[in-house]
Structures are given as structure tokens and as C-alpha cells.
mmCIF file of C-alpha atoms in Angstrom:
data_model
loop_
_atom_site.group_PDB
_atom_site.id
_atom_site.type_symbol
_atom_site.label_atom_id
_atom_site.label_comp_id
_atom_site.label_asym_id
_atom_site.label_seq_id
_atom_site.Cartn_x
_atom_site.Cartn_y
_atom_site.Cartn_z
ATOM 1 C CA MET A 21 -9.706 55.801 76.818
ATOM 2 C CA LYS A 22 -9.888 57.962 79.926
ATOM 3 C CA THR A 23 -7.971 57.192 83.033
ATOM 4 C CA ALA A 24 -8.103 58.434 86.570
ATOM 5 C CA ILE A 25 -5.328 57.847 89.069
ATOM 6 C CA ALA A 26 -6.144 56.968 92.668
ATOM 7 C CA ASP A 27 -4.518 55.496 95.773
ATOM 8 C CA ILE A 28 -7.139 52.906 96.556
ATOM 9 C CA SER A 29 -6.113 52.778 100.207
ATOM 10 C CA ASP A 30 -7.146 56.423 100.602
ATOM 11 C CA GLU A 31 -10.876 57.204 100.685
ATOM 12 C CA ASN A 32 -10.558 60.791 99.433
ATOM 13 C CA SER A 33 -8.381 59.741 96.535
ATOM 14 C CA VAL A 34 -10.856 56.992 95.560
ATOM 15 C CA LYS A 35 -13.821 59.358 95.738
ATOM 16 C CA ALA A 36 -12.013 62.012 93.490
ATOM 17 C CA ALA A 37 -11.123 59.418 90.922
ATOM 18 C CA ILE A 38 -14.630 57.993 90.726
ATOM 19 C CA GLN A 39 -16.096 61.435 90.489
ATOM 20 C CA GLU A 40 -13.685 62.182 87.611
ATOM 21 C CA GLY A 41 -14.435 58.903 85.882
ATOM 22 C CA SER A 42 -18.219 59.048 86.293
ATOM 23 C CA ALA A 43 -18.293 62.498 84.738
ATOM 24 C CA PHE A 44 -16.520 61.053 81.643
ATOM 25 C CA LEU A 45 -19.071 58.191 81.645
ATOM 26 C CA ASN A 46 -22.127 60.418 81.785
ATOM 27 C CA LYS A 47 -22.601 59.636 85.532
ATOM 28 C CA SER A 48 -23.180 55.972 84.837
ATOM 29 C CA ILE A 49 -20.956 53.060 85.876
ATOM 30 C CA ASN A 50 -22.206 49.700 84.723
ATOM 31 C CA CYS A 51 -19.357 47.514 86.087
ATOM 32 C CA LEU A 52 -16.619 47.906 88.613
ATOM 33 C CA VAL A 53 -13.750 45.420 88.482
ATOM 34 C CA ASN A 54 -11.650 45.641 91.618
ATOM 35 C CA ASN A 55 -8.325 44.424 90.359
ATOM 36 C CA ALA A 56 -5.916 46.798 91.965
ATOM 37 C CA GLY A 57 -3.782 45.499 94.804
ATOM 38 C CA ILE A 58 -0.485 44.402 96.154
ATOM 39 C CA ALA A 59 0.631 41.188 94.319
ATOM 40 C CA GLN A 60 3.792 40.283 96.277
ATOM 41 C CA PRO A 61 2.192 37.661 98.562
ATOM 42 C CA PHE A 62 4.771 37.230 101.293
ATOM 43 C CA LEU A 63 5.476 38.966 104.611
ATOM 44 C CA GLU A 64 9.160 39.470 105.093
ATOM 45 C CA GLY A 65 11.518 41.359 107.460
ATOM 46 C CA THR A 66 11.347 42.369 111.089
ATOM 47 C CA GLN A 67 8.154 42.122 113.090
ATOM 48 C CA LEU A 68 7.462 45.810 112.625
ATOM 49 C CA GLN A 69 7.954 45.449 108.872
ATOM 50 C CA ARG A 70 5.685 42.442 108.855
ATOM 51 C CA ILE A 71 2.966 44.328 110.734
ATOM 52 C CA GLN A 72 3.250 47.257 108.258
ATOM 53 C CA SER A 73 3.051 44.859 105.345
ATOM 54 C CA TRP A 74 -0.029 43.242 106.855
ATOM 55 C CA GLN A 75 -1.696 46.598 107.161
ATOM 56 C CA ASN A 76 -0.753 47.465 103.574
ATOM 57 C CA PHE A 77 -2.290 44.232 102.231
ATOM 58 C CA ILE A 78 -5.491 44.790 104.162
ATOM 59 C CA SER A 79 -5.917 48.497 103.315
ATOM 60 C CA THR A 80 -5.055 48.077 99.623
ATOM 61 C CA ASN A 81 -6.456 44.642 98.678
ATOM 62 C CA LEU A 82 -9.504 44.569 100.899
ATOM 63 C CA SER A 83 -10.431 48.033 102.151
ATOM 64 C CA GLY A 84 -9.595 49.465 98.755
ATOM 65 C CA ALA A 85 -12.114 47.238 97.087
ATOM 66 C CA PHE A 86 -14.793 48.190 99.628
ATOM 67 C CA MET A 87 -14.111 51.929 99.180
ATOM 68 C CA MET A 88 -14.135 51.620 95.360
ATOM 69 C CA SER A 89 -17.495 49.822 95.563
ATOM 70 C CA GLU A 90 -18.982 52.410 97.916
ATOM 71 C CA ALA A 91 -17.744 55.306 95.752
ATOM 72 C CA CYS A 92 -19.208 53.708 92.599
ATOM 73 C CA LEU A 93 -22.676 52.637 93.949
ATOM 74 C CA PRO A 94 -24.343 56.060 93.458
ATOM 75 C CA PHE A 95 -23.467 55.907 89.732
ATOM 76 C CA MET A 96 -24.561 52.284 89.126
ATOM 77 C CA PRO A 97 -27.951 51.712 87.339
ATOM 78 C CA HIS A 98 -30.453 49.691 89.361
ATOM 79 C CA GLY A 99 -30.674 46.058 88.375
ATOM 80 C CA ASP A 100 -28.110 46.173 85.545
ATOM 81 C CA ALA A 101 -24.836 46.780 87.287
ATOM 82 C CA SER A 102 -22.114 44.429 88.414
ATOM 83 C CA ILE A 103 -19.097 44.417 90.791
ATOM 84 C CA VAL A 104 -16.377 41.781 90.165
ATOM 85 C CA HIS A 105 -13.692 41.499 92.779
ATOM 86 C CA ILE A 106 -10.426 39.845 91.842
ATOM 87 C CA SER A 107 -9.415 37.569 94.740
ATOM 88 C CA SER A 108 -6.997 34.659 94.420
ATOM 89 C CA VAL A 109 -6.929 30.858 94.950
ATOM 90 C CA ARG A 110 -4.531 31.843 97.793
ATOM 91 C CA ALA A 111 -7.695 32.814 99.638
ATOM 92 C CA HIS A 112 -8.170 29.028 100.137
ATOM 93 C CA PHE A 113 -4.573 27.778 99.996
ATOM 94 C CA ALA A 114 -1.577 29.137 101.877
ATOM 95 C CA GLU A 115 2.182 29.147 101.692
ATOM 96 C CA PRO A 116 4.470 30.232 104.537
ATOM 97 C CA ASN A 117 4.463 33.979 105.252
ATOM 98 C CA SER A 118 1.384 34.708 103.091
ATOM 99 C CA GLU A 119 -0.827 35.830 106.019
ATOM 100 C CA GLY A 120 -1.473 39.352 104.719
ATOM 101 C CA TYR A 121 -2.126 38.473 101.108
ATOM 102 C CA GLY A 122 -4.197 35.375 101.889
ATOM 103 C CA SER A 123 -6.300 37.081 104.576
ATOM 104 C CA ALA A 124 -7.054 40.073 102.329
ATOM 105 C CA LYS A 125 -7.962 37.832 99.318
ATOM 106 C CA ALA A 126 -10.232 35.683 101.668
ATOM 107 C CA GLY A 127 -11.746 38.920 102.932
ATOM 108 C CA LEU A 128 -12.760 39.755 99.352
ATOM 109 C CA ILE A 129 -14.786 36.526 99.227
ATOM 110 C CA GLY A 130 -16.576 37.573 102.448
ATOM 111 C CA LEU A 131 -17.064 41.059 101.055
ATOM 112 C CA THR A 132 -18.518 39.566 97.819
ATOM 113 C CA ARG A 133 -21.095 37.528 99.778
ATOM 114 C CA ALA A 134 -22.108 40.343 102.080
ATOM 115 C CA GLN A 135 -22.447 42.856 99.185
ATOM 116 C CA ALA A 136 -24.363 40.380 97.121
ATOM 117 C CA VAL A 137 -26.924 40.079 99.810
ATOM 118 C CA SER A 138 -26.957 43.771 100.735
ATOM 119 C CA LEU A 139 -27.147 44.999 97.153
ATOM 120 C CA ALA A 140 -29.218 42.161 95.692
ATOM 121 C CA LYS A 141 -31.938 44.260 94.006
ATOM 122 C CA HIS A 142 -29.445 46.823 92.769
ATOM 123 C CA VAL A 143 -26.086 45.275 91.831
ATOM 124 C CA ARG A 144 -24.775 41.727 91.283
ATOM 125 C CA VAL A 145 -21.486 41.016 93.048
ATOM 126 C CA ASN A 146 -19.123 38.174 92.295
ATOM 127 C CA THR A 147 -15.407 37.316 92.630
ATOM 128 C CA VAL A 148 -12.947 35.680 90.448
ATOM 129 C CA LEU A 149 -10.035 33.647 91.948
ATOM 130 C CA PRO A 150 -7.075 33.458 89.568
ATOM 131 C CA GLY A 151 -4.482 30.755 89.975
ATOM 132 C CA TRP A 152 -1.073 31.052 88.335
ATOM 133 C CA ILE A 153 -1.446 33.586 85.551
ATOM 134 C CA ASP A 154 1.440 34.594 83.277
ATOM 135 C CA THR A 155 1.234 38.352 83.411
ATOM 136 C CA SER A 156 4.755 38.833 81.982
ATOM 137 C CA GLY A 157 3.600 38.889 78.381
ATOM 138 C CA GLY A 158 5.282 35.619 77.717
ATOM 139 C CA SER A 159 8.720 36.579 79.036
ATOM 140 C CA MET A 160 8.435 34.379 82.176
ATOM 141 C CA GLU A 161 10.169 31.073 81.945
ATOM 142 C CA VAL A 162 7.576 28.333 82.386
ATOM 143 C CA THR A 163 8.882 24.749 82.679
ATOM 144 C CA ASP A 164 7.111 21.557 81.551
ATOM 145 C CA GLU A 165 6.815 20.713 85.228
ATOM 146 C CA ASP A 166 5.033 23.994 85.827
ATOM 147 C CA LYS A 167 2.499 23.126 83.081
ATOM 148 C CA GLU A 168 2.081 19.518 84.284
ATOM 149 C CA TRP A 169 1.179 20.851 87.788
ATOM 150 C CA HIS A 170 -2.035 22.128 86.134
ATOM 151 C CA PRO A 171 -4.510 19.393 85.161
ATOM 152 C CA VAL A 172 -5.209 21.371 81.914
ATOM 153 C CA GLY A 173 -1.507 21.246 81.030
ATOM 154 C CA ARG A 174 -0.728 24.969 80.963
ATOM 155 C CA ILE A 175 -0.582 28.020 83.233
ATOM 156 C CA GLY A 176 -3.219 30.766 82.872
ATOM 157 C CA ARG A 177 -3.196 33.695 80.610
ATOM 158 C CA PRO A 178 -4.597 37.133 81.324
ATOM 159 C CA GLU A 179 -7.394 36.529 78.714
ATOM 160 C CA ASP A 180 -8.666 33.599 80.835
ATOM 161 C CA ILE A 181 -9.406 36.128 83.636
ATOM 162 C CA ALA A 182 -10.741 38.714 81.242
ATOM 163 C CA GLU A 183 -13.225 36.345 79.728
ATOM 164 C CA ALA A 184 -14.533 35.317 83.108
ATOM 165 C CA VAL A 185 -14.888 38.915 84.235
ATOM 166 C CA LEU A 186 -16.720 39.834 80.951
ATOM 167 C CA PHE A 187 -19.086 36.948 81.484
ATOM 168 C CA LEU A 188 -19.902 37.923 85.135
ATOM 169 C CA ALA A 189 -20.300 41.584 84.109
ATOM 170 C CA ASP A 190 -22.820 40.838 81.437
ATOM 171 C CA SER A 191 -26.361 40.678 82.951
ATOM 172 C CA SER A 192 -27.825 39.054 79.877
ATOM 173 C CA LYS A 193 -25.558 36.060 80.497
ATOM 174 C CA ALA A 194 -24.967 36.159 84.273
ATOM 175 C CA GLY A 195 -27.997 37.988 85.484
ATOM 176 C CA PHE A 196 -28.941 35.289 87.941
ATOM 177 C CA ILE A 197 -25.400 34.873 89.325
ATOM 178 C CA THR A 198 -24.459 36.856 92.397
ATOM 179 C CA GLY A 199 -22.411 36.176 95.615
ATOM 180 C CA GLN A 200 -20.326 33.531 93.840
ATOM 181 C CA GLU A 201 -16.600 32.816 93.501
ATOM 182 C CA LEU A 202 -15.192 31.497 90.218
ATOM 183 C CA SER A 203 -11.793 29.853 90.385
ATOM 184 C CA ILE A 204 -9.746 30.238 87.201
ATOM 185 C CA CYS A 205 -6.835 27.959 87.953
ATOM 186 C CA GLY A 206 -6.610 25.215 85.399
ATOM 187 C CA GLY A 207 -7.954 22.694 87.883
ATOM 188 C CA VAL A 208 -5.245 23.110 90.468
ATOM 189 C CA THR A 209 -7.668 23.647 93.302
ATOM 190 C CA ALA A 210 -9.414 20.351 92.443
ATOM 191 C CA LYS A 211 -6.304 18.296 92.418
ATOM 192 C CA LEU A 212 -5.275 15.999 95.281
ATOM 193 C CA VAL A 213 -1.556 16.365 96.030
ATOM 194 C CA TYR A 214 0.304 13.697 97.922
ATOM 195 C CA PRO A 215 3.670 14.469 99.631
ATOM 196 C CA GLU A 216 6.641 13.064 97.705
#
């Protein structure tokens, strides 16, 4: 495995990392998964701190995905390449103080649709919207109530997202799918919730 380190909010850093990675991959990138980002979804602190947090969410979670895409495009084979953005169900559902995170993740859906149309003959572009995914490796405490909140009776696992991304990346299986969003949330977004 070869890794390249980049600050995805910095265009020059992104370009350098993609140049390094593409050289390792014989100048060919079949799939880009834009998964990097700030995960803490809440704006906190003073007004100045909230504005700075907003700018960080947008520059990292949204602009970073755009810059990564732009840097990879010259190395993507025509008609057999895929970009998969990782958004969030929070693009459609909000909690207090989630303006920066939710807006950036909703922006990824707009970016997906625009790129899918602009790049239609060259690259397929889709987005995955994870719900609650246990990324702690099983060390996070999950209650029965947490599980029951999900119609499927459990919270998500990283492999749920990985399988969706692999499917969308594979042109032999998803070659006619572009510009779409796929929610991986255990049915939470389909559930009607009444106030208690």
C-alpha cells in the first residue's frame, strides 16, 4: 500500500498528493472516494469561532472534495472511472448547531449532481449518505434503544459503507448509475417519528 498525505483544504497540497499517487498507480486512477473531512458536526463557541468552524467545514468537507476531483480527473480513464463522495444523512436532517456540517454535506449532493452531468461521458459520480456508523471498532457503547431507533435493529458498520462504495465504483455493476445518492442508514430516513 502506498499513501500520500495532503491537506485537502489546500489546492497545492492536493495536487502534490495526487501527482505522487498517480505516479505509483501508473498514471491511472479508476476511482476516487472523497471520504476525508471534519466529522464533529456541531458549531460551538463565540460568533468568531462559529464562523471559523463554518469556513473549516466548507473548505474541508466540500471544497476539498471538489479539489480532489479536479486533481484526479486528468488521470481517470474515459468511460470507466468513478467518483464517490461520502456525504451524510445529516445533509437532509438537522440538529441544533449543525449548520456547517449539514451545509457541507448537502453541498456534496449538489456537487455530485453537477459533476455527474458535466462528466457524464467520462466519469460516473455518486454519493453515499451514511447514517449512524460505529467507527469505534466495537468499543462504543450502543444501547438497545439505539438499535431499536433503526428499523433494521442495529447501527451501521464500516463494511456497510464499504460495500456500497465498492458497488458504485464497479462499472460492470453500476455502469448506468450516476448523479445518485444512496442512504446507508438502516431505514432511519424512512421512519416517521412522532414527538413523545
